[in-house]
Tab-separated table of C-alpha atoms and ligand atoms in Angstrom:
chain	number	residue	atom	x	y	z
A	127	MET	CA	-21.351	-3.584	50.228
A	128	LYS	CA	-17.717	-4.183	51.126
A	129	ASN	CA	-17.731	-7.267	48.926
A	130	LEU	CA	-19.169	-5.330	46.050
A	131	THR	CA	-16.491	-2.659	46.326
A	132	LEU	CA	-13.867	-5.363	46.412
A	133	ILE	CA	-15.250	-7.051	43.322
A	134	LEU	CA	-15.392	-3.708	41.566
A	135	LEU	CA	-11.787	-2.938	42.520
A	136	VAL	CA	-10.587	-6.328	41.299
A	137	PHE	CA	-12.558	-5.861	38.098
A	138	LEU	CA	-11.082	-2.395	37.539
A	139	SER	CA	-7.505	-3.496	38.148
A	140	VAL	CA	-7.899	-6.489	35.835
A	141	GLN	CA	-9.240	-4.050	33.233
A	142	THR	CA	-6.243	-1.761	33.717
A	143	ILE	CA	-3.793	-4.642	33.458
A	144	LEU	CA	-5.532	-5.922	30.340
A	145	SER	CA	-5.640	-2.536	28.679
A	146	GLN	CA	-1.997	-1.911	29.587
A	147	GLU	CA	-1.042	-5.191	28.017
A	148	LYS	CA	-2.860	-4.412	24.810
A	149	LYS	CA	-1.551	-0.973	24.135
A	150	ILE	CA	1.406	0.312	22.131
A	151	TRP	CA	0.759	3.988	22.698
A	152	ASP	CA	-1.903	6.464	23.696
A	153	GLU	CA	-3.689	8.364	21.009
A	154	THR	CA	-7.295	9.417	20.591
A	155	GLU	CA	-9.215	8.603	17.422
A	156	THR	CA	-9.154	12.287	16.470
A	157	GLU	CA	-5.389	12.450	16.921
A	158	LYS	CA	-4.992	9.381	14.743
A	159	THR	CA	-7.236	10.825	12.042
A	160	GLU	CA	-5.137	13.983	12.062
A	161	ARG	CA	-1.867	12.040	11.894
A	162	LEU	CA	-3.149	10.131	8.878
A	163	ALA	CA	-4.846	13.122	7.241
A	164	TRP	CA	-2.237	13.791	4.525
A	165	TRP	CA	-2.158	10.115	3.556
A	166	THR	CA	-5.935	9.754	3.480
A	167	HIS	CA	-6.120	12.876	1.358
A	168	ASP	CA	-3.440	11.818	-1.134
A	169	ARG	CA	-4.975	8.422	-1.924
A	170	PHE	CA	-2.420	7.255	-4.473
A	171	GLY	CA	1.136	6.018	-3.953
A	172	MET	CA	3.869	4.029	-5.661
A	173	PHE	CA	5.217	0.788	-4.234
A	174	ILE	CA	8.717	-0.129	-5.370
A	175	HIS	CA	10.022	-3.686	-5.036
A	176	TRP	CA	13.676	-3.685	-5.856
A	177	GLY	CA	16.459	-5.987	-4.766
A	178	LEU	CA	18.817	-8.684	-5.987
A	179	TYR	CA	15.799	-10.621	-7.317
A	180	ALA	CA	15.557	-8.118	-10.182
A	181	GLN	CA	18.435	-10.067	-11.772
A	182	PRO	CA	16.929	-13.545	-12.029
A	183	ALA	CA	13.826	-11.534	-13.011
A	184	ARG	CA	11.557	-14.417	-12.046
A	185	HIS	CA	9.636	-13.126	-8.995
A	186	GLU	CA	10.912	-11.680	-5.716
A	187	TRP	CA	10.269	-15.062	-4.073
A	188	VAL	CA	12.537	-16.817	-6.586
A	189	LYS	CA	14.950	-17.968	-3.882
A	190	ARG	CA	12.196	-19.968	-2.221
A	191	LYS	CA	10.250	-20.902	-5.329
A	192	GLU	CA	13.322	-22.466	-6.921
A	193	LYS	CA	14.885	-23.565	-3.610
A	194	ILE	CA	18.083	-21.677	-4.361
A	195	SER	CA	20.842	-22.045	-1.765
A	196	ASP	CA	22.744	-19.083	-0.296
A	197	GLU	CA	25.802	-20.131	-2.298
A	198	ASP	CA	23.911	-20.118	-5.574
A	199	TYR	CA	22.125	-16.866	-4.783
A	200	GLN	CA	25.445	-15.183	-4.023
A	201	LYS	CA	26.126	-14.415	-7.701
A	202	TYR	CA	23.311	-11.880	-7.706
A	203	PHE	CA	24.983	-10.075	-4.832
A	204	GLU	CA	28.331	-10.100	-6.556
A	205	MET	CA	26.875	-8.691	-9.753
A	206	PHE	CA	24.432	-6.093	-8.476
A	207	ASP	CA	25.280	-2.863	-10.285
A	208	PRO	CA	22.293	-0.852	-11.498
A	209	ASP	CA	24.246	1.545	-13.698
A	210	LEU	CA	21.188	3.414	-14.981
A	211	TYR	CA	19.652	4.045	-11.564
A	212	ASN	CA	18.308	7.578	-11.510
A	213	PRO	CA	15.824	8.045	-8.670
A	214	THR	CA	14.994	11.589	-9.780
A	215	GLU	CA	13.633	10.113	-12.986
A	216	TRP	CA	11.584	7.615	-10.954
A	217	ALA	CA	10.216	10.339	-8.717
A	218	LYS	CA	9.207	12.437	-11.714
A	219	LYS	CA	7.405	9.454	-13.218
A	220	ALA	CA	5.552	8.769	-9.974
A	221	LYS	CA	4.535	12.397	-9.748
A	222	ALA	CA	3.421	12.583	-13.357
A	223	ALA	CA	1.229	9.530	-12.766
A	224	GLY	CA	-0.495	11.440	-9.955
A	225	MET	CA	1.132	9.530	-7.116
A	226	LYS	CA	1.820	11.517	-3.971
A	227	TYR	CA	3.970	9.164	-1.931
A	228	ALA	CA	6.133	6.102	-2.439
A	229	VAL	CA	7.230	3.081	-0.437
A	230	ILE	CA	10.450	1.246	-1.322
A	231	THR	CA	11.839	-2.102	-0.172
A	232	THR	CA	14.820	-1.426	2.071
A	233	LYS	CA	15.102	-5.191	2.584
A	234	HIS	CA	12.913	-7.929	1.145
A	235	HIS	CA	12.598	-11.585	2.203
A	236	GLU	CA	15.897	-12.440	0.496
A	237	GLY	CA	17.559	-10.463	3.320
A	238	PHE	CA	19.613	-8.165	1.117
A	239	CYS	CA	19.779	-4.572	2.362
A	240	MET	CA	19.459	-1.737	-0.122
A	241	PHE	CA	20.762	0.636	2.570
A	242	ASP	CA	24.100	1.083	4.298
A	243	SER	CA	23.877	-1.103	7.404
A	244	GLU	CA	26.388	-1.449	10.201
A	245	TYR	CA	24.906	-4.792	11.160
A	246	THR	CA	25.501	-6.853	8.057
A	247	ASP	CA	27.885	-7.214	5.143
A	248	TYR	CA	24.962	-8.306	3.014
A	249	ASP	CA	24.152	-4.770	1.946
A	250	VAL	CA	24.447	-2.620	-1.143
A	251	MET	CA	27.734	-1.074	0.014
A	252	ASN	CA	29.472	-4.391	-0.627
A	253	THR	CA	28.102	-4.896	-4.131
A	254	PRO	CA	29.778	-3.438	-7.231
A	255	TYR	CA	27.282	-0.569	-7.016
A	256	GLY	CA	28.725	0.418	-3.648
A	257	LYS	CA	26.415	3.340	-2.836
A	258	ASP	CA	23.464	3.672	-0.488
A	259	ILE	CA	20.476	3.225	-2.826
A	260	ILE	CA	18.017	4.273	-0.148
A	261	LYS	CA	19.828	7.526	0.612
A	262	GLU	CA	19.798	8.514	-3.062
A	263	TRP	CA	16.162	7.482	-3.335
A	264	VAL	CA	15.023	9.467	-0.311
A	265	GLU	CA	16.778	12.608	-1.486
A	266	ALA	CA	15.296	12.367	-4.977
A	267	PHE	CA	11.743	11.602	-3.872
A	268	ARG	CA	11.765	14.270	-1.181
A	269	ALA	CA	13.034	16.808	-3.708
A	270	GLU	CA	10.004	16.074	-5.890
A	271	GLY	CA	7.713	16.642	-2.912
A	272	LEU	CA	6.653	13.028	-2.487
A	273	GLY	CA	5.989	11.380	0.861
A	274	ILE	CA	8.489	8.620	1.595
A	275	GLY	CA	7.965	5.184	3.013
A	276	PHE	CA	10.118	2.176	3.797
A	277	TYR	CA	9.171	-1.453	3.408
A	278	TYR	CA	11.209	-3.709	5.694
A	279	SER	CA	10.812	-7.467	5.535
A	280	LEU	CA	10.405	-9.234	8.853
A	281	ILE	CA	11.186	-12.453	7.024
A	282	ASP	CA	14.863	-13.007	6.249
A	283	TRP	CA	16.127	-15.951	4.208
A	284	HIS	CA	19.744	-14.964	4.583
A	285	HIS	CA	20.245	-14.214	8.251
A	286	PRO	CA	21.929	-17.142	10.050
A	287	ASP	CA	19.809	-16.707	13.191
A	288	PHE	CA	16.438	-16.507	11.470
A	289	THR	CA	14.879	-19.832	12.383
A	290	ILE	CA	13.703	-22.108	9.620
A	291	GLY	CA	9.988	-22.758	9.474
A	292	LYS	CA	7.080	-22.084	7.151
A	293	ARG	CA	7.860	-19.826	4.218
A	294	HIS	CA	11.617	-20.075	4.520
A	295	SER	CA	13.609	-20.555	1.319
A	296	ILE	CA	15.163	-23.635	2.931
A	297	GLN	CA	12.436	-26.260	2.741
A	298	THR	CA	14.159	-29.491	3.695
A	299	ALA	CA	12.409	-30.121	7.028
A	300	GLN	CA	9.116	-31.974	7.415
A	301	THR	CA	9.028	-33.202	10.990
A	302	ASP	CA	9.561	-31.347	14.259
A	303	LYS	CA	12.796	-33.232	14.708
A	304	GLU	CA	14.087	-32.110	11.345
A	305	TYR	CA	13.157	-28.502	12.117
A	306	ALA	CA	14.895	-28.735	15.470
A	307	ALA	CA	18.022	-30.081	13.824
A	308	LEU	CA	18.062	-27.286	11.253
A	309	ASN	CA	17.551	-24.650	13.908
A	310	LYS	CA	20.091	-25.999	16.393
A	311	ASN	CA	22.440	-23.069	15.940
A	312	ARG	CA	19.862	-20.434	15.114
A	313	ASP	CA	18.695	-17.933	17.689
A	314	MET	CA	15.636	-15.746	17.013
A	315	ALA	CA	16.561	-13.494	19.945
A	316	LYS	CA	19.652	-12.464	18.024
A	317	TYR	CA	17.604	-11.916	14.878
A	318	ARG	CA	15.123	-9.770	16.816
A	319	GLU	CA	18.013	-7.652	17.985
A	320	TYR	CA	19.261	-7.393	14.396
A	321	MET	CA	15.843	-6.176	13.240
A	322	ARG	CA	15.638	-3.609	15.995
A	323	ASN	CA	19.080	-2.343	15.042
A	324	GLN	CA	18.223	-2.116	11.381
A	325	VAL	CA	14.837	-0.537	11.919
A	326	THR	CA	16.669	2.001	14.085
A	327	GLU	CA	19.070	2.630	11.202
A	328	ILE	CA	16.400	3.209	8.580
A	329	LEU	CA	14.371	5.391	10.916
A	330	THR	CA	17.358	7.437	12.038
A	331	ASN	CA	19.648	7.903	9.054
A	332	TYR	CA	17.263	9.335	6.474
A	333	GLY	CA	15.421	12.142	8.214
A	334	LYS	CA	11.666	12.074	8.498
A	335	VAL	CA	10.059	8.868	7.256
A	336	ASP	CA	6.346	9.097	6.531
A	337	ILE	CA	5.349	5.440	6.242
A	338	LEU	CA	6.680	2.109	7.466
A	339	TRP	CA	5.653	-1.185	5.938
A	340	LEU	CA	6.652	-4.227	7.980
A	341	ASP	CA	6.031	-7.501	6.170
A	342	PHE	CA	4.657	-9.991	7.326
A	343	SER	CA	3.264	-12.339	10.012
A	344	TYR	CA	2.024	-15.921	9.722
A	345	PRO	CA	1.521	-17.112	13.299
A	346	GLY	CA	0.951	-20.722	14.280
A	347	LYS	CA	2.968	-23.911	14.137
A	348	ASN	CA	6.315	-23.283	12.466
A	349	GLY	CA	5.057	-19.816	11.667
A	350	LYS	CA	6.029	-16.401	12.964
A	351	GLY	CA	4.040	-13.720	14.712
A	352	ARG	CA	4.219	-11.194	17.509
A	353	GLU	CA	6.336	-13.396	19.803
A	354	GLU	CA	8.940	-14.252	17.216
A	355	TRP	CA	9.225	-10.692	15.885
A	356	GLY	CA	9.051	-9.064	19.300
A	357	SER	CA	6.346	-6.960	17.661
A	358	VAL	CA	5.334	-4.943	20.717
A	359	GLU	CA	8.872	-3.795	21.464
A	360	LEU	CA	9.604	-3.216	17.804
A	361	LEU	CA	6.584	-1.011	17.243
A	362	LYS	CA	7.199	0.929	20.442
A	363	LEU	CA	10.678	1.640	19.123
A	364	VAL	CA	9.263	2.749	15.768
A	365	ARG	CA	6.830	5.156	17.442
A	366	GLU	CA	9.605	6.553	19.588
A	367	LEU	CA	11.955	7.143	16.667
A	368	GLN	CA	9.339	8.603	14.300
A	369	PRO	CA	6.234	9.675	16.225
A	370	GLY	CA	4.411	10.922	13.113
A	371	ILE	CA	4.979	7.770	11.060
A	372	ILE	CA	2.125	5.720	9.583
A	373	VAL	CA	2.522	1.948	10.024
A	374	ASN	CA	0.781	-0.947	8.263
A	375	ASP	CA	-0.896	-3.875	9.995
A	376	ARG	CA	1.342	-6.880	9.424
A	377	LEU	CA	3.083	-7.113	12.796
A	378	ASP	CA	0.367	-9.382	14.189
A	379	LEU	CA	-0.826	-6.646	16.557
A	380	LYS	CA	-4.365	-6.217	15.293
A	381	ASP	CA	-5.842	-6.438	18.806
A	382	TYR	CA	-3.426	-3.865	20.244
A	383	LYS	CA	-4.377	-0.245	20.610
A	384	GLY	CA	-1.910	1.625	18.413
A	385	GLY	CA	-0.637	-1.682	16.980
A	386	TRP	CA	-1.377	-0.634	13.407
A	387	ASP	CA	-2.655	2.352	11.461
A	388	PHE	CA	-4.193	0.915	8.337
A	389	THR	CA	-5.106	-2.407	6.837
A	390	THR	CA	-3.573	-3.767	3.640
A	391	PRO	CA	-5.767	-5.849	1.316
A	392	GLU	CA	-3.302	-7.244	-1.196
A	393	GLN	CA	-4.076	-8.094	-4.816
A	394	PHE	CA	-7.839	-8.130	-4.444
A	395	LYS	CA	-10.664	-5.630	-4.439
A	396	VAL	CA	-12.581	-5.197	-1.198
A	397	ASP	CA	-16.347	-5.377	-1.597
A	398	LYS	CA	-16.901	-2.597	0.930
A	399	TRP	CA	-15.005	-0.250	3.239
A	400	PRO	CA	-13.121	-2.610	5.618
A	401	GLU	CA	-14.083	-2.558	9.276
A	402	TYR	CA	-12.577	-3.624	12.578
A	403	ASN	CA	-14.866	-4.124	15.585
A	404	GLY	CA	-17.686	-2.587	13.587
A	405	GLN	CA	-15.729	0.581	12.788
A	406	LYS	CA	-14.644	1.654	9.315
A	407	ILE	CA	-10.844	1.705	9.293
A	408	PRO	CA	-8.136	3.339	7.173
A	409	TRP	CA	-7.052	1.053	4.364
A	410	GLU	CA	-4.806	0.836	1.356
A	411	THR	CA	-4.841	-1.876	-1.250
A	412	CYS	CA	-1.477	-2.817	-2.724
A	413	GLN	CA	-1.497	-4.078	-6.280
A	414	THR	CA	0.896	-5.003	-9.035
A	415	PHE	CA	0.805	-4.083	-12.716
A	416	SER	CA	1.369	-7.758	-13.502
A	417	GLY	CA	1.687	-10.950	-11.507
A	418	SER	CA	4.805	-10.209	-9.470
A	419	TRP	CA	6.201	-7.466	-7.215
A	420	GLY	CA	9.804	-7.755	-8.275
A	421	TYR	CA	10.748	-7.355	-11.946
A	422	TYR	CA	9.589	-10.446	-13.856
A	423	ARG	CA	10.715	-10.393	-17.455
A	424	ASP	CA	8.526	-13.183	-18.817
A	425	GLU	CA	5.313	-12.451	-16.967
A	426	HIS	CA	2.695	-11.057	-19.316
A	427	SER	CA	-0.525	-10.632	-17.374
A	428	TRP	CA	-0.367	-6.830	-17.299
A	429	LYS	CA	-3.494	-4.932	-16.328
A	430	ASP	CA	-4.662	-2.401	-18.873
A	431	ASN	CA	-5.134	1.319	-18.378
A	432	LYS	CA	-8.822	1.095	-17.636
A	433	GLN	CA	-8.375	-1.723	-15.097
A	434	LEU	CA	-5.758	0.321	-13.272
A	435	LEU	CA	-7.909	3.440	-13.231
A	436	VAL	CA	-10.880	1.457	-11.965
A	437	LEU	CA	-8.680	0.063	-9.172
A	438	LEU	CA	-7.855	3.578	-8.071
A	439	ILE	CA	-11.354	5.018	-8.424
A	440	GLU	CA	-12.978	2.038	-6.744
A	441	SER	CA	-10.577	2.236	-3.808
A	442	VAL	CA	-11.403	5.893	-3.235
A	443	SER	CA	-15.114	5.158	-3.626
A	444	LYS	CA	-14.818	2.854	-0.598
A	445	GLY	CA	-12.706	5.258	1.428
A	446	GLY	CA	-9.321	3.717	0.643
A	447	ASN	CA	-5.917	4.282	-0.967
A	448	LEU	CA	-4.065	2.530	-3.762
A	449	LEU	CA	-0.389	1.625	-3.592
A	450	LEU	CA	0.580	0.556	-7.082
A	451	ASN	CA	3.784	-1.357	-7.566
A	452	VAL	CA	6.697	-0.984	-9.951
A	453	GLY	CA	9.465	-3.596	-10.013
A	454	PRO	CA	12.489	-1.850	-11.545
A	455	THR	CA	15.012	-3.818	-13.608
A	456	ALA	CA	18.509	-4.633	-12.414
A	457	ARG	CA	19.821	-1.778	-14.568
A	458	GLY	CA	17.768	0.563	-12.413
A	459	THR	CA	15.112	1.413	-14.969
A	460	PHE	CA	11.365	0.962	-15.208
A	461	ASP	CA	10.229	-1.633	-17.719
A	462	TYR	CA	8.545	-0.127	-20.806
A	463	ARG	CA	5.244	-1.702	-19.761
A	464	ALA	CA	5.428	-0.006	-16.376
A	465	ASP	CA	6.208	3.294	-18.095
A	466	ALA	CA	3.215	2.865	-20.377
A	467	ALA	CA	0.940	2.046	-17.448
A	468	LEU	CA	2.144	5.083	-15.492
A	469	ASN	CA	1.730	7.343	-18.515
A	470	GLY	CA	-1.829	6.186	-19.024
A	471	MET	CA	-2.730	6.900	-15.430
A	472	GLY	CA	-0.960	10.243	-15.534
A	473	GLU	CA	-2.873	11.303	-18.612
A	474	TRP	CA	-6.137	10.632	-16.796
A	475	MET	CA	-5.005	12.092	-13.463
A	476	LYS	CA	-3.852	15.320	-15.101
A	477	TYR	CA	-7.491	16.242	-15.701
A	478	ASN	CA	-9.433	14.072	-13.295
A	479	SER	CA	-7.446	14.009	-10.058
A	480	PRO	CA	-9.992	16.265	-8.273
A	481	SER	CA	-12.220	13.181	-8.111
A	482	ILE	CA	-9.405	11.350	-6.255
A	483	TYR	CA	-7.478	13.692	-3.920
A	484	GLY	CA	-9.395	14.528	-0.774
A	485	CYS	CA	-12.271	12.312	-1.882
A	486	THR	CA	-13.990	9.408	-0.208
A	487	GLN	CA	-17.104	7.261	-0.211
A	488	ALA	CA	-20.268	9.112	-1.260
A	489	PRO	CA	-22.996	9.748	1.335
A	490	GLU	CA	-25.533	6.913	1.412
A	491	ALA	CA	-28.276	9.130	-0.012
A	492	PHE	CA	-26.559	8.970	-3.388
A	493	VAL	CA	-26.817	5.753	-5.344
A	494	ALA	CA	-24.401	5.105	-8.187
A	495	PRO	CA	-26.242	5.085	-11.528
A	496	ALA	CA	-25.733	2.037	-13.770
A	497	ASN	CA	-22.099	1.348	-14.804
A	498	SER	CA	-20.653	4.123	-12.722
A	499	ILE	CA	-18.595	4.662	-9.580
A	500	LEU	CA	-19.111	7.568	-7.197
A	501	THR	CA	-16.568	9.459	-5.162
A	502	TYR	CA	-17.272	12.471	-2.992
A	503	HIS	CA	-15.336	15.499	-1.806
A	504	PRO	CA	-16.779	16.462	1.614
A	505	GLU	CA	-15.259	19.960	1.862
A	506	LYS	CA	-16.299	20.978	-1.638
A	507	ASN	CA	-19.587	19.080	-1.349
A	508	ARG	CA	-19.155	17.730	-4.866
A	509	LEU	CA	-19.972	14.322	-6.173
A	510	TYR	CA	-18.002	12.650	-8.960
A	511	VAL	CA	-19.651	10.164	-11.270
A	512	HIS	CA	-17.132	7.981	-13.117
A	513	LEU	CA	-18.621	6.612	-16.318
A	514	LEU	CA	-17.195	3.143	-16.830
A	515	ASP	CA	-19.346	2.378	-19.809
A	516	TYR	CA	-20.189	5.591	-21.614
A	517	PRO	CA	-23.973	5.971	-21.717
A	518	MET	CA	-26.244	7.364	-24.391
A	519	GLN	CA	-27.526	10.920	-24.487
A	520	ASN	CA	-29.909	10.584	-21.581
A	521	PHE	CA	-28.215	9.645	-18.382
A	522	LEU	CA	-30.660	8.971	-15.643
A	523	MET	CA	-29.601	9.681	-12.069
A	524	PRO	CA	-32.091	7.913	-9.819
A	525	GLY	CA	-33.232	10.024	-6.875
A	526	TYR	CA	-30.994	13.015	-7.709
A	527	ALA	CA	-33.681	15.555	-8.621
A	528	GLY	CA	-33.397	18.730	-6.536
A	529	LYS	CA	-30.030	17.707	-5.089
A	530	VAL	CA	-27.760	19.096	-7.793
A	531	LYS	CA	-26.960	22.764	-8.475
A	532	TYR	CA	-24.759	22.347	-11.486
A	533	ALA	CA	-23.273	19.541	-13.568
A	534	ARG	CA	-20.214	19.501	-15.786
A	535	PHE	CA	-17.523	17.243	-17.153
A	536	LEU	CA	-14.479	17.293	-14.946
A	537	HIS	CA	-11.821	17.076	-17.679
A	538	ASP	CA	-12.875	20.250	-19.547
A	539	ALA	CA	-15.339	21.964	-17.194
A	540	SER	CA	-17.985	21.939	-19.912
A	541	GLU	CA	-21.559	22.226	-18.735
A	542	ILE	CA	-23.902	19.245	-18.827
A	543	LYS	CA	-27.508	20.278	-19.112
A	544	MET	CA	-29.866	18.925	-16.503
A	545	GLY	CA	-33.489	18.035	-17.052
A	546	LYS	CA	-36.241	15.777	-15.848
A	547	LYS	CA	-37.544	14.330	-19.042
A	548	HIS	CA	-36.057	11.097	-20.189
A	549	GLY	CA	-36.076	10.794	-23.956
A	550	ALA	CA	-38.853	11.824	-26.308
A	551	TRP	CA	-41.474	9.346	-25.147
A	552	GLY	CA	-44.183	10.314	-22.776
A	553	ASN	CA	-44.162	7.447	-20.408
A	554	ASP	CA	-40.513	6.532	-20.205
A	555	GLY	CA	-40.234	5.267	-16.671
A	556	THR	CA	-38.749	8.458	-15.191
A	557	ASN	CA	-40.233	9.862	-12.063
A	558	ALA	CA	-40.081	13.149	-10.253
A	559	GLU	CA	-37.146	12.131	-8.062
A	560	ASP	CA	-34.898	11.340	-10.970
A	561	LEU	CA	-32.519	13.725	-12.649
A	562	ASN	CA	-31.640	13.417	-16.295
A	563	LEU	CA	-28.298	14.561	-17.649
A	564	LYS	CA	-28.025	15.437	-21.303
A	565	LEU	CA	-24.720	13.971	-22.362
A	566	PRO	CA	-23.077	14.376	-25.756
A	567	VAL	CA	-23.446	11.268	-27.901
A	568	THR	CA	-19.745	11.105	-28.547
A	569	LYS	CA	-17.708	9.854	-25.653
A	570	PRO	CA	-15.237	12.526	-24.524
A	571	HIS	CA	-11.619	11.736	-25.299
A	572	VAL	CA	-11.001	10.405	-21.796
A	573	GLU	CA	-10.586	6.743	-20.754
A	574	ILE	CA	-13.120	7.113	-17.955
A	575	PRO	CA	-15.078	10.385	-18.223
A	576	VAL	CA	-16.077	11.991	-14.940
A	577	ILE	CA	-19.156	14.111	-14.260
A	578	GLU	CA	-18.727	16.650	-11.508
A	579	LEU	CA	-21.914	17.446	-9.617
A	580	PHE	CA	-22.108	20.545	-7.443
A	581	LEU	CA	-24.556	19.539	-4.752
A	582	GLU	CA	-27.195	21.709	-3.132
A	583	ASP	CA	-26.209	22.651	0.433
B	683	GLC	C1	3.560	-10.307	0.230
B	683	GLC	C2	4.781	-10.903	-0.412
B	683	GLC	C3	5.750	-9.926	-0.887
B	683	GLC	C4	5.290	-8.539	-1.206
B	683	GLC	C5	4.141	-8.103	-0.359
B	683	GLC	C6	3.517	-6.806	-0.775
B	683	GLC	O1	3.636	-10.199	1.576
B	683	GLC	O2	5.450	-11.761	0.438
B	683	GLC	O3	6.566	-10.466	-1.842
B	683	GLC	O4	6.335	-7.744	-0.889
B	683	GLC	O5	3.187	-9.059	-0.268
B	683	GLC	O6	2.386	-6.535	-0.018
């Protein structure tokens, strides 16, 4: 008996030690859901990748892709002067597109800081522009009622203490010996301290910050992860400075309780609601209009209006958010193609946003009819059917009979008659469980028409 108690005690203390080790902070699932509630509700945000790389206009990774040295990259620093920068205009565009929050790069991998930092000269204050871009941005976006978020790159190709390894812009080392030689005078401990100081700056000097995006980890040989970043300490600091903040999952702390808030599938569509340990988790896909995050003049693979709308609708239909990126030019403006894309989305959102805000995956009992995507608003108990390929007059909803009180188009609130009979033929394959909607032959003047179904209680 004594032995058993002893074993139990040892077991319990090992458990406590383990759980202490793997925890950033204490929060129940309900508390977390409440903290994230505004973000989950809003569904749609703008990502902004802006830095010195807007000048070469050949991808935000240009320094690495073209193996550009610090000396050669310096000209972009010396010339940075976005004379047309007007963040109020940006905020209005984001809002008109239906976006509810925005996340901007305060520092990207190139190491250049868009904010006024005490800890480096490599910031916007020392460029010809000479003003704190982030301060102006925060004020403008807040004034328009948008949530604000900061992206901060963990990677830094400019800092002299950031050790050279995988994914650095300096790519001259192959062997361990060569890496060691390159890193002789570099000290990650000093870089960690630098990051902590800068994260403190961005989370202290601009009032309440709603979202933090730390980017990114690649653990393993010559890589960087939780050890190199000091992720645990860094995130504890973040939580202390801004307890309400929502943080992404790129600190390499996936197995820590409180080590992340949402997952971030990038540039691909998830096939179902992402899970961790068998649980559905909050998620946001980040996507570009074309092939790069930073402004890329000669890149032409722009997604069209319908593709972008489908991205948004599909994300919501699987319980997720969309963070859609704009890479402003070095003058401080949005490219005409970005403007066109935002306008197209705004036109649709103006009438159809009720199928996005506050919506989520439909209950399992409802199956999406052919060529459609479903979203669902739990409080209103309404189902939204997005018609990707506009059907003919008779639109068959399999298994929906008796479940719907009223049907209408969302964009103009015009009634859609409901019936059982499918077409004029007697034996047309319909059965008693199916519902038939009588749609107009002419497709409504909407890129993706939405049917709003008021469900029976
Ligand atoms: C990747 C890229 C980066 C971009 C980010 C957005 O991590 O390194 O350029 O900022 O994705 O999610």
